[in-house]
Short mmCIF file of C-alpha atoms in Angstrom, two decimals:
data_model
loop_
_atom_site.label_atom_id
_atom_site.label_comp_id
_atom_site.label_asym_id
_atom_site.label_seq_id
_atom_site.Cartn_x
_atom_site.Cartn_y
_atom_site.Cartn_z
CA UNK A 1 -40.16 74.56 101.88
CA UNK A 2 -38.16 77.66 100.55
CA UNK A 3 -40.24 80.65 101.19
CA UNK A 4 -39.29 82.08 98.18
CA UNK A 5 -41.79 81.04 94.80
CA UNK A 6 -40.15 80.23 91.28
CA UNK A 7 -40.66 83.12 88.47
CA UNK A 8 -44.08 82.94 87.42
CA UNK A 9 -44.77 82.59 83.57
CA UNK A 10 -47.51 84.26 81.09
CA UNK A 11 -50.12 81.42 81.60
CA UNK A 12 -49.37 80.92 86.06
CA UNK A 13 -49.71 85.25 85.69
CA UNK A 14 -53.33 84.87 83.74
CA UNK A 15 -54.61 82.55 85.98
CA UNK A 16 -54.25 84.85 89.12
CA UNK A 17 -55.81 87.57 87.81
CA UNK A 18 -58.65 85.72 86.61
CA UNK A 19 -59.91 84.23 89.91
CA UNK A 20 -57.17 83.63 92.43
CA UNK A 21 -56.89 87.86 93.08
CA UNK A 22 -59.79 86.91 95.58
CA UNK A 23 -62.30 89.75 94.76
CA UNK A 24 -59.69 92.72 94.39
CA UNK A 25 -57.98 91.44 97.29
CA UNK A 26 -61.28 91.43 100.03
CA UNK A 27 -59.02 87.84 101.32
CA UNK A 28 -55.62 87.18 100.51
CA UNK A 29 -54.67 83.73 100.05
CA UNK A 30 -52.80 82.06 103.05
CA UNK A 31 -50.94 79.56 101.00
CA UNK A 32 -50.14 77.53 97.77
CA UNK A 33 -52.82 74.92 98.70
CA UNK A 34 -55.39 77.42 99.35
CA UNK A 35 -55.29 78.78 95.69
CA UNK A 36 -55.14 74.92 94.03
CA UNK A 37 -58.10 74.28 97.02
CA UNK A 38 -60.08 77.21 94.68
CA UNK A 39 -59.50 76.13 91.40
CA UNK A 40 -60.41 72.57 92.27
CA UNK A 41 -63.05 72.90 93.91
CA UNK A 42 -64.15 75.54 90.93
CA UNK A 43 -63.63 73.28 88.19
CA UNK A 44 -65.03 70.24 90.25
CA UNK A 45 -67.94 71.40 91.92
CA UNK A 46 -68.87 75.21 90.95
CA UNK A 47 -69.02 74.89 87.23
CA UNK A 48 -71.06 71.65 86.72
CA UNK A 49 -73.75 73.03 89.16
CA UNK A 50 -73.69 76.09 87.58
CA UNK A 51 -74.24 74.65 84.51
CA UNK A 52 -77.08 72.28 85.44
CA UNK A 53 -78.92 75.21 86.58
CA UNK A 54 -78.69 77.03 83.65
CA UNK A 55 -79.35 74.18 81.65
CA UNK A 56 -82.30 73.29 83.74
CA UNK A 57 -83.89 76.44 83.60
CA UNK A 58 -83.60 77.08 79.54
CA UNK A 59 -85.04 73.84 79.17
CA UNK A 60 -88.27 74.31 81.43
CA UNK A 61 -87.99 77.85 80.95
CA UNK A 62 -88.92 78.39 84.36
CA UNK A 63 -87.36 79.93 87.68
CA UNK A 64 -85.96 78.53 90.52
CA UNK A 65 -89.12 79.05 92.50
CA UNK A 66 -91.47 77.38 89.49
CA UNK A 67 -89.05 74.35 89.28
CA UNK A 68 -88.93 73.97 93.31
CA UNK A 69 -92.80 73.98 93.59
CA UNK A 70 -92.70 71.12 90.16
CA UNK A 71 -90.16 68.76 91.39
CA UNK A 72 -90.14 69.15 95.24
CA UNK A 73 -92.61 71.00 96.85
CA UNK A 74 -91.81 71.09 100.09
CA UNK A 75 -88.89 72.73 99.35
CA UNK A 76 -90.14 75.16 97.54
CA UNK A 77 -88.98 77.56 100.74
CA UNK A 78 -86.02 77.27 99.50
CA UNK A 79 -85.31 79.04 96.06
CA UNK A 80 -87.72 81.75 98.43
CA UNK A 81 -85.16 81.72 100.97
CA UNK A 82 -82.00 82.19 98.15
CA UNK A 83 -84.41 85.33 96.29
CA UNK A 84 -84.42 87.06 99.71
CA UNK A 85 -80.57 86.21 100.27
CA UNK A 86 -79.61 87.43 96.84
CA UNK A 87 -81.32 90.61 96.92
CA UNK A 88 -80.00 91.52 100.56
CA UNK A 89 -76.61 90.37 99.00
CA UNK A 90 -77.22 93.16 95.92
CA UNK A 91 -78.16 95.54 97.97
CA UNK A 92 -76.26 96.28 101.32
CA UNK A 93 -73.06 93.10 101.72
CA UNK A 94 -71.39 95.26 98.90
CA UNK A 95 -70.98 98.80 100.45
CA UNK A 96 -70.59 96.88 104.10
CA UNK A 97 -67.50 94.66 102.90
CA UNK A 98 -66.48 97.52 100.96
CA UNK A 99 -66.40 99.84 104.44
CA UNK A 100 -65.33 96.96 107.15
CA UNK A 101 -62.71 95.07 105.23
CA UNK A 102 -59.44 95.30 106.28
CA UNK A 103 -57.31 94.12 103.40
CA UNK A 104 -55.83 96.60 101.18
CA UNK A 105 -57.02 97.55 97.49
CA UNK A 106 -54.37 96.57 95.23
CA UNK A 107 -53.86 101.00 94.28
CA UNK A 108 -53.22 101.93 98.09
CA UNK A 109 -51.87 100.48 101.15
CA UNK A 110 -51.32 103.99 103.02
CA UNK A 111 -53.08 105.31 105.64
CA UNK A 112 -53.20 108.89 104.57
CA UNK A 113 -53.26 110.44 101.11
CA UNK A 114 -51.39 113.85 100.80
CA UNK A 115 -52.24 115.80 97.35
CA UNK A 116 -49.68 118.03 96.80
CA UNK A 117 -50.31 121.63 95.00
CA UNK A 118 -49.22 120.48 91.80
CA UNK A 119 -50.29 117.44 88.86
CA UNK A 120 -48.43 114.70 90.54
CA UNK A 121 -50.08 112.79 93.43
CA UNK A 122 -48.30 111.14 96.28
CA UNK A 123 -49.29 108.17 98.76
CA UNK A 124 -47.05 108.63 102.00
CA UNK A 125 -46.83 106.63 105.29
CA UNK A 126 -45.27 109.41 106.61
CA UNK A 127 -47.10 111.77 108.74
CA UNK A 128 -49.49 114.07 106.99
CA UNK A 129 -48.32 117.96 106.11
CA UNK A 130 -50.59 120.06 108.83
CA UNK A 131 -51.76 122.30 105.31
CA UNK A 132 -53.70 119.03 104.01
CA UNK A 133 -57.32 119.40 104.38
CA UNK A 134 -58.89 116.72 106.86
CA UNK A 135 -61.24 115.93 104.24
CA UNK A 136 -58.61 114.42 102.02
CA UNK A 137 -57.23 112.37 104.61
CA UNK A 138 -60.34 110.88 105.40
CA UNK A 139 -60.47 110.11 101.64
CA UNK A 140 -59.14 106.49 100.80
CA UNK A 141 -56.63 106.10 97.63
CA UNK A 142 -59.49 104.24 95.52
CA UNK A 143 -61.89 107.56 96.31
CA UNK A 144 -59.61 109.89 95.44
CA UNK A 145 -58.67 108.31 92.52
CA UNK A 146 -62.66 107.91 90.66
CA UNK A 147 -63.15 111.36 91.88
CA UNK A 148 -60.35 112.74 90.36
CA UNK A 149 -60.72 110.56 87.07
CA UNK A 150 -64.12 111.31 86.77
CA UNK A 151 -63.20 114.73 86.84
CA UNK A 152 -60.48 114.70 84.37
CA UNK A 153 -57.87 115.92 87.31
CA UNK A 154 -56.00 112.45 86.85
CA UNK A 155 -55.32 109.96 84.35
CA UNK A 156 -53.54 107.00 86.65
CA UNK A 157 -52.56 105.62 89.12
CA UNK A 158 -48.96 106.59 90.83
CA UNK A 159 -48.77 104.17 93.42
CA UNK A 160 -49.52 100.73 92.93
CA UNK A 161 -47.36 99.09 95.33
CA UNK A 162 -45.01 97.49 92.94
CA UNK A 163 -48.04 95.67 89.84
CA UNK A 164 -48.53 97.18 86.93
CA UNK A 165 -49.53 100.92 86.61
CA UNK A 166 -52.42 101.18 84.81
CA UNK A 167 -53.30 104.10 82.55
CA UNK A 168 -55.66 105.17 79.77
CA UNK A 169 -54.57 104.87 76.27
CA UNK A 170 -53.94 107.65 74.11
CA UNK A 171 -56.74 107.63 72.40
CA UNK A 172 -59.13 108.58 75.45
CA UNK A 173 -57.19 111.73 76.63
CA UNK A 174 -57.35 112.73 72.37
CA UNK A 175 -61.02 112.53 72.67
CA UNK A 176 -60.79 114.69 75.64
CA UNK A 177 -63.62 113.02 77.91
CA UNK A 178 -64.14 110.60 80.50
CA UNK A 179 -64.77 106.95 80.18
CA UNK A 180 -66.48 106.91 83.78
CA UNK A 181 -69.86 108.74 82.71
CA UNK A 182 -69.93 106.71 79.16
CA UNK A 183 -70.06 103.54 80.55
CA UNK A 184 -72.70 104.25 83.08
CA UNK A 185 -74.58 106.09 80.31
CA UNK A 186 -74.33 102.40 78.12
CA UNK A 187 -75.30 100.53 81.75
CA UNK A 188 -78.70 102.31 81.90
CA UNK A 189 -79.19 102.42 78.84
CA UNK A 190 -79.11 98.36 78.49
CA UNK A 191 -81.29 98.57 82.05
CA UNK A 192 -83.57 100.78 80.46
CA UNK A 193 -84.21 98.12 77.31
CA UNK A 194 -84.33 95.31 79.73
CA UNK A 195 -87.34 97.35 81.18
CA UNK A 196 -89.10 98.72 78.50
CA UNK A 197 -89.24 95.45 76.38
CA UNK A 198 -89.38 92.72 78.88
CA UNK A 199 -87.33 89.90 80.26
CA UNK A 200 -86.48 88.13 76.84
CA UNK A 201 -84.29 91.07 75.98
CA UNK A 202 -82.00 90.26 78.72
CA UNK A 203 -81.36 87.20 77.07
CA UNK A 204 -79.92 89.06 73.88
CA UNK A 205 -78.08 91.22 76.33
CA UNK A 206 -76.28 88.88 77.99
CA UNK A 207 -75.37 87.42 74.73
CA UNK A 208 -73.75 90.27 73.58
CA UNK A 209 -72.45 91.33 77.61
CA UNK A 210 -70.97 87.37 77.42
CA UNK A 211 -68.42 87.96 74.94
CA UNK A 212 -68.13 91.82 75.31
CA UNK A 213 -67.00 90.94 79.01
CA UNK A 214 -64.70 88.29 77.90
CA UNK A 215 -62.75 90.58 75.35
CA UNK A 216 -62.54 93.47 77.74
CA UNK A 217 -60.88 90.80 80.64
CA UNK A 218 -58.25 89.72 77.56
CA UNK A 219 -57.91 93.65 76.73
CA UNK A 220 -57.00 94.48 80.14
CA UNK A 221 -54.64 91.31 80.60
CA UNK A 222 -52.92 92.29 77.44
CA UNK A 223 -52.45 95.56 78.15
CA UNK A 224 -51.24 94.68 81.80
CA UNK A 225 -48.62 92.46 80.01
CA UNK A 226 -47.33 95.19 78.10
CA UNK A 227 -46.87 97.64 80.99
CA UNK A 228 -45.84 95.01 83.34
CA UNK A 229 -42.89 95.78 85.68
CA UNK A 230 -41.54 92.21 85.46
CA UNK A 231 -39.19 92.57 88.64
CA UNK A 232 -41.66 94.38 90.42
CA UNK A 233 -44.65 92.56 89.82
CA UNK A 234 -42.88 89.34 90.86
CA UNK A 235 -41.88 91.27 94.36
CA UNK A 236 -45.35 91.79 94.69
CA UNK A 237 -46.23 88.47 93.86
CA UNK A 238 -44.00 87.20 96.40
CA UNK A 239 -45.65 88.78 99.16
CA UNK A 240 -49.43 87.26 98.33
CA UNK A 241 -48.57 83.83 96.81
CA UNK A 242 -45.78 82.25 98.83
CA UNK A 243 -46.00 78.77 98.52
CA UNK A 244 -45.40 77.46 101.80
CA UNK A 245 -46.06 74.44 104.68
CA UNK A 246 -49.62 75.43 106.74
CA UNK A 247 -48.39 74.56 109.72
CA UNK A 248 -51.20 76.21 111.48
CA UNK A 249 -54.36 75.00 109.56
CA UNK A 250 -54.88 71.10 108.81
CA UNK A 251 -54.92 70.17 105.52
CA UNK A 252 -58.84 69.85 105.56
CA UNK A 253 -59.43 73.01 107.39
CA UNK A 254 -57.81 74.59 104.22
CA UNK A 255 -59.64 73.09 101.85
CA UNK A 256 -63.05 73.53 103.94
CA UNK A 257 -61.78 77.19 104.30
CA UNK A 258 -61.19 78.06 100.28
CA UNK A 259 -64.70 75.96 99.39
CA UNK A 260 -66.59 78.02 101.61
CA UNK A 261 -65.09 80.98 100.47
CA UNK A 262 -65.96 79.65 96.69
CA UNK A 263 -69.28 79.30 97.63
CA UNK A 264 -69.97 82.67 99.03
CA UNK A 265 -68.05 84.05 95.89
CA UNK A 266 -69.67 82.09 93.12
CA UNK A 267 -73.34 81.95 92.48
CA UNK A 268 -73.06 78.40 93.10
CA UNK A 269 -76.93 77.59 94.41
CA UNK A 270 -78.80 80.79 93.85
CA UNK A 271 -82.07 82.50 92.40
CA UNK A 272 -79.91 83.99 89.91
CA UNK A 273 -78.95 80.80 87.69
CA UNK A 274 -82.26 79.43 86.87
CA UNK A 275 -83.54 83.09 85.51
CA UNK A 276 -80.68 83.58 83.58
CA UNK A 277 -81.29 80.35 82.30
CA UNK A 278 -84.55 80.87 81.21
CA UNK A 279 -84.07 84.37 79.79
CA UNK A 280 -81.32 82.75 77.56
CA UNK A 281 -84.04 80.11 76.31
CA UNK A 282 -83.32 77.25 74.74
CA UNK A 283 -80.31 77.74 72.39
CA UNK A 284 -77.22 75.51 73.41
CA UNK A 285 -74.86 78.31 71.91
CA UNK A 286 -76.43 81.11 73.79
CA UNK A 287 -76.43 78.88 76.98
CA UNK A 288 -73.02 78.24 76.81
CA UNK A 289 -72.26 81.63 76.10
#
């Protein structure tokens, strides 16, 4: 099969950066079949049991654990085991797979970052001027770049490898303040209400988080459309999504690959479900939301 793809349309461009960008690009997909493997398997498997659980636990109004020790208690182990897994996942697999990956974030692929002494930024392969502090090269692209927002020292990203560039509208640098610090102020804040008035809050929360998090993902897409670089976006493209033979990996092996990979991705059998299940009570529309 021709290693190069056909031009990819509006709704085949939405679709990848829904899912198929493989958690900011942690694992890059080996193939054509690997990204249909994910979808499948998604729409199959990962969304009915999803569901269920959810469903399950707004109708009993009761957690994992409760529901394990009803129905089967010699299981109930189990949704003990998945508590302890979730929290160590919270709290430590982040930063790790954040500092031992080796893929690339999609806003730097070089090795050093060399800040020159004016307002533009530049990412070079080349080797570093001997003036540049250490501590900046140590720095990756992604660091430099929150650090430097958060600051007000930068309002983009330069180098992005050939997708779009994104920037902040005009109406945040007329208001002449971070975003950064506002949304982490609105973050505690709806941590701090979860706290102070109990669980069912959260329920209301993630009814208005729901849609909130939907419109910001179509904000984001829209905007992305309207900056997009068509020829060099689909350059970029090119070099992830090639749809090609796997001459190396059996056809099974690649689907047993991309479903474990779904599973560790998507909340598929976890303490999480059932709770936000039962904070959501018994409303159908809420549920579904």
């Amino acid at each position: 099969m021709s290693s190069e793809i056909p031009h990819w349309n509006a709704f085949q461009f939405v679709i990848i950066c829904v899912y198929t960008c493989f958690l900011s690009f942690v694992q890059s997909p080996s193939g054509g079949l690997s990204v249909v493997a994910v979808y499948i398997s998604l729409l199959v498997l990962a969304v009915p049991a999803v569901f269920v659980q959810l469903k399950l636990g707004g109708y009993l109004q009761t957690s994992m654990l409760s529901m394990f020790t009803k129905f089967f208690p010699i299981w109930k182990g189990c949704p003990v085991c998945l508590s302890v897994c979730l929290s160590v996942c919270l709290s430590v697999c982040l930063s790790v797979c954040l500092s031992v990956w080796e893929e690339d974030y999609l806003w730097g692929k070089c090795d050093k970052v060399q800040h020159m002494a004016r307002k533009d930024e530049m990412c070079s392969l080349s080797k570093p001027d001997r003036f540049v502090t250490l501590d900046l090269i140590a720095r990756r692209p992604e660091e430099l770049f929150y650090l430097r927002e958060f600051l007000q020292m930068s309002d983009s990203i330069e180098d992005m490898g050939g997708f779009p560039h994104w920037r902040f509208n005009e109406l945040a640098h007329k208001a002449e303040m971070s975003l950064m610090p506002v949304t982490l102020a609105i973050v505690w804040v709806l941590v701090a209400l979860v706290v102070g008035f109990g669980a069912r809050l959260c329920g209301w929360v993630l009814f208005l988080l729901g849609p909130a998090a939907v419109g910001c993902l179509l904000t984001v897409l829209g905007y992305g459309f309207h900056h997009l670089d068509t020829e060099q976006a689909v350059i970029y493209l090119k070099n992830l999504y090639v749809f090609k033979d796997s001459d190396d990996e059996h056809i099974l092996t690649i689907w047993t690959k991309n479903f474990k990979f779904l599973t560790y991705t998507f909340p598929l059998w976890s303490a999480i479900c059932c709770t936000m299940g039962k904070l959501c009570g018994r409303s159908r529309k809420l549920r579904n939301l």
